[in-house]
Short mmCIF file of C-alpha atoms in Angstrom, two decimals:
data_model
loop_
_atom_site.label_atom_id
_atom_site.label_comp_id
_atom_site.label_asym_id
_atom_site.label_seq_id
_atom_site.Cartn_x
_atom_site.Cartn_y
_atom_site.Cartn_z
CA MET A 1058 11.70 -4.71 19.88
CA THR A 1059 9.30 -3.13 17.33
CA THR A 1060 6.86 -0.39 18.97
CA ARG A 1061 4.82 0.36 15.69
CA THR A 1062 2.93 -1.27 13.20
CA LEU A 1063 2.54 -0.32 9.44
CA TYR A 1064 0.09 -1.97 7.46
CA LEU A 1065 1.61 -2.61 4.02
CA LEU A 1066 -0.66 -2.93 1.01
CA CYS A 1067 -0.12 -3.66 -2.44
CA SER A 1068 -1.67 -3.83 -5.81
CA ALA A 1069 -0.82 -5.91 -8.38
CA ALA A 1070 1.70 -4.08 -10.46
CA PRO A 1071 5.40 -5.49 -10.97
CA PRO A 1072 7.21 -3.80 -8.14
CA VAL A 1073 4.82 -6.16 -5.78
CA PHE A 1074 7.32 -8.44 -6.42
CA GLU A 1075 10.02 -7.28 -4.48
CA ILE A 1076 7.76 -7.20 -1.46
CA ALA A 1077 9.62 -9.56 0.71
CA GLY A 1078 12.69 -7.03 0.77
CA VAL A 1079 10.35 -3.72 1.41
CA VAL A 1080 8.77 -6.29 4.60
CA GLU A 1081 12.97 -6.77 5.84
CA GLU A 1082 13.71 -3.39 5.46
CA ALA A 1083 10.37 -2.35 6.94
CA GLN A 1084 11.12 -4.37 9.93
CA ARG A 1085 14.57 -3.05 10.62
CA ARG A 1086 13.06 0.34 10.55
CA GLY A 1087 11.00 -0.78 13.77
CA TRP A 1088 8.30 -1.85 12.16
CA ASP A 1089 5.77 -4.61 12.69
CA VAL A 1090 4.59 -5.38 9.63
CA CYS A 1091 1.37 -6.56 8.11
CA LEU A 1092 0.97 -7.32 4.86
CA GLY A 1093 -2.61 -6.95 2.90
CA LEU A 1094 -2.89 -7.45 -0.78
CA THR A 1095 -5.82 -7.02 -3.36
CA PRO A 1096 -6.95 -9.88 -4.82
CA THR A 1097 -4.83 -9.72 -7.88
CA ALA A 1098 -1.91 -8.81 -6.06
CA ALA A 1099 -2.82 -12.20 -4.28
CA ASP A 1100 -2.96 -14.20 -7.03
CA TRP A 1101 0.37 -12.85 -8.61
CA LEU A 1102 2.22 -14.03 -5.17
CA GLU A 1103 0.14 -17.26 -4.30
CA ASP A 1104 3.25 -19.17 -3.99
CA SER A 1105 4.95 -16.44 -1.84
CA LEU A 1106 2.14 -16.11 0.26
CA PRO A 1107 3.01 -18.70 3.08
CA GLY A 1108 6.67 -17.41 3.27
CA LEU A 1109 5.50 -13.61 3.40
CA ALA A 1110 3.10 -14.63 6.50
CA ALA A 1111 6.33 -16.37 8.30
CA LEU A 1112 8.18 -13.12 7.39
CA THR A 1113 5.44 -10.85 8.98
CA GLY A 1114 4.68 -13.53 11.50
CA HIS A 1115 1.07 -12.29 10.69
CA PRO A 1116 -1.42 -14.09 7.88
CA VAL A 1117 -1.56 -12.11 4.67
CA ARG A 1118 -4.57 -10.58 4.46
CA THR A 1119 -6.79 -10.45 0.99
CA ARG A 1120 -10.22 -10.55 1.96
CA TYR A 1121 -12.87 -9.06 4.52
CA LYS A 1122 -13.30 -10.99 7.68
CA ARG A 1123 -16.89 -12.71 8.49
CA PRO A 1124 -19.17 -10.42 10.69
CA GLY A 1125 -18.03 -11.16 13.97
CA GLY A 1126 -15.01 -12.78 13.11
CA PRO A 1127 -11.73 -12.08 15.15
CA ASP A 1128 -8.95 -9.16 14.12
CA VAL A 1129 -6.19 -11.22 13.28
CA TRP A 1130 -4.01 -7.67 13.21
CA PRO A 1131 -2.73 -5.36 15.79
CA PRO A 1132 -4.36 -1.95 15.07
CA ALA A 1133 -2.06 0.26 12.32
CA ASP A 1134 0.27 2.97 13.49
CA ALA A 1135 0.22 4.03 9.83
CA VAL A 1136 -0.84 2.56 6.41
CA LEU A 1137 1.58 2.55 2.95
CA PHE A 1138 -0.71 1.55 0.16
CA ALA A 1139 2.52 0.90 -2.59
CA PRO A 1140 2.37 -0.08 -5.49
CA ALA A 1141 -1.22 1.26 -5.92
CA THR A 1142 -2.54 0.81 -9.66
CA MET A 1143 -4.60 3.50 -11.51
CA ASN A 1144 -7.51 1.24 -10.46
CA THR A 1145 -6.96 1.19 -6.55
CA VAL A 1146 -6.13 4.77 -6.35
CA ASN A 1147 -9.37 5.86 -8.04
CA ARG A 1148 -11.33 3.31 -6.46
CA TRP A 1149 -10.10 4.56 -3.07
CA ALA A 1150 -10.63 8.12 -3.94
CA LEU A 1151 -14.12 7.37 -4.99
CA GLY A 1152 -15.06 5.12 -1.85
CA ILE A 1153 -15.62 1.87 -3.82
CA THR A 1154 -14.86 -0.50 -1.14
CA ASP A 1155 -15.44 -4.08 -3.35
CA THR A 1156 -11.74 -5.24 -1.80
CA TRP A 1157 -10.68 -5.62 1.20
CA ALA A 1158 -7.44 -3.09 0.54
CA VAL A 1159 -9.43 -0.56 -0.59
CA GLY A 1160 -11.76 -0.72 2.48
CA VAL A 1161 -9.21 -0.61 4.64
CA VAL A 1162 -7.75 2.81 3.54
CA ALA A 1163 -11.11 4.25 2.99
CA GLU A 1164 -12.09 3.33 6.26
CA GLY A 1165 -8.62 4.54 7.39
CA ILE A 1166 -9.45 8.14 6.35
CA GLY A 1167 -12.19 8.31 9.04
CA LYS A 1168 -10.41 6.83 11.74
CA GLY A 1169 -7.17 9.32 10.89
CA VAL A 1170 -4.82 6.83 10.79
CA PRO A 1171 -1.32 8.46 9.17
CA MET A 1172 -1.64 7.16 5.33
CA ALA A 1173 0.57 7.37 2.34
CA VAL A 1174 -0.02 5.74 -1.19
CA MET A 1175 2.63 5.62 -3.72
CA PRO A 1176 1.35 5.15 -6.98
CA CYS A 1177 2.33 2.91 -9.93
CA VAL A 1178 1.18 3.88 -12.95
CA ASN A 1179 2.37 4.35 -16.38
CA ALA A 1180 2.37 7.65 -18.27
CA ALA A 1181 -0.51 6.90 -20.91
CA TYR A 1182 -2.54 5.82 -17.41
CA ALA A 1183 -1.49 9.02 -15.74
CA GLN A 1184 -2.80 11.14 -18.34
CA HIS A 1185 -6.26 9.77 -17.71
CA PRO A 1186 -8.65 12.67 -16.18
CA GLN A 1187 -9.93 10.92 -13.33
CA PHE A 1188 -6.32 10.10 -12.08
CA PRO A 1189 -5.33 13.67 -10.96
CA LEU A 1190 -8.62 14.30 -9.26
CA SER A 1191 -8.09 10.91 -7.41
CA LEU A 1192 -4.99 11.82 -6.12
CA GLU A 1193 -6.20 15.22 -5.43
CA THR A 1194 -9.13 13.96 -3.57
CA LEU A 1195 -6.58 11.58 -1.43
CA ARG A 1196 -4.72 14.78 -0.53
CA SER A 1197 -7.49 16.66 0.55
CA ALA A 1198 -8.63 13.70 2.53
CA GLY A 1199 -5.00 13.92 4.57
CA VAL A 1200 -3.14 11.27 2.83
CA ARG A 1201 0.34 11.80 1.82
CA VAL A 1202 0.58 11.19 -2.01
CA LEU A 1203 3.99 10.33 -3.07
CA TYR A 1204 3.62 10.60 -6.60
CA GLY A 1205 5.78 13.17 -9.16
CA GLU A 1206 9.31 14.98 -7.93
CA GLY A 1207 10.24 12.87 -4.25
CA GLY A 1208 7.96 9.92 -5.08
CA PHE A 1209 6.77 7.69 -8.38
CA VAL A 1210 7.26 9.55 -11.27
CA PRO A 1211 5.34 7.44 -14.37
CA ASN A 1212 7.30 5.46 -16.76
CA GLN A 1213 6.63 5.12 -20.54
CA PRO A 1214 4.61 2.26 -21.25
CA GLY A 1215 6.62 -0.97 -20.82
CA GLU A 1216 9.34 0.66 -19.67
CA LYS A 1217 11.39 -0.59 -16.66
CA LYS A 1218 12.65 1.95 -13.86
CA PRO A 1219 13.25 0.92 -10.20
CA TYR A 1220 10.30 1.44 -7.64
CA PRO A 1221 11.05 4.42 -4.98
CA TRP A 1222 10.64 2.02 -1.85
CA GLY A 1223 13.06 4.65 0.01
CA PRO A 1224 11.03 7.21 0.02
CA ALA A 1225 8.13 5.10 0.46
CA LEU A 1226 9.20 3.80 3.93
CA ASP A 1227 10.85 7.31 4.58
CA ALA A 1228 7.65 8.94 4.21
CA VAL A 1229 5.68 6.39 7.19
CA ASP A 1230 9.11 7.13 9.16
CA GLY A 1231 7.96 10.41 9.25
CA MET A 1232 4.68 10.02 9.76
CA VAL A 1233 5.01 8.06 13.10
CA PRO A 1234 8.32 8.24 15.22
CA VAL A 1235 9.68 5.50 16.89
CA HIS A 1236 7.94 5.28 20.40
CA GLY A 1237 10.08 6.61 22.99
CA ALA A 1238 12.95 8.05 20.71
#
């Protein structure tokens, strides 16, 4: 029986195509996974959305609910935003909540929800002066940033490397132990 709820939020970066396997691994680790996507990630996975909803047992969320509408997910015990593009990281750090997924994590800071983010940017994007400022803003707000050694290390533009999903799941496991363990 799963006892912890993980909001797994994803931006449109190539590792999002591996998300079904990541959901299954999180479930093996005792998480009830709720999957949320940025609009572009949802577009990329459009044909897979019904299967992902069946896999998680929850609707895949991509947009804000209407005022007064019911919450369709249980409350989060932890949030993992991975992969997180430079756009997502910067919008989150700057409080620009024009997408539902970024709104969830921006509000999560104020709610004190344990959160981790693992970027997925190439080395050229990582050189933009705003990116390290945004990572530091999130760290100072209590978000576990999985970037650099032990997390995501940027690749050269066009280079393909495996995305380190294991350390991302390890991070949220460490933030919220299994209930009763």
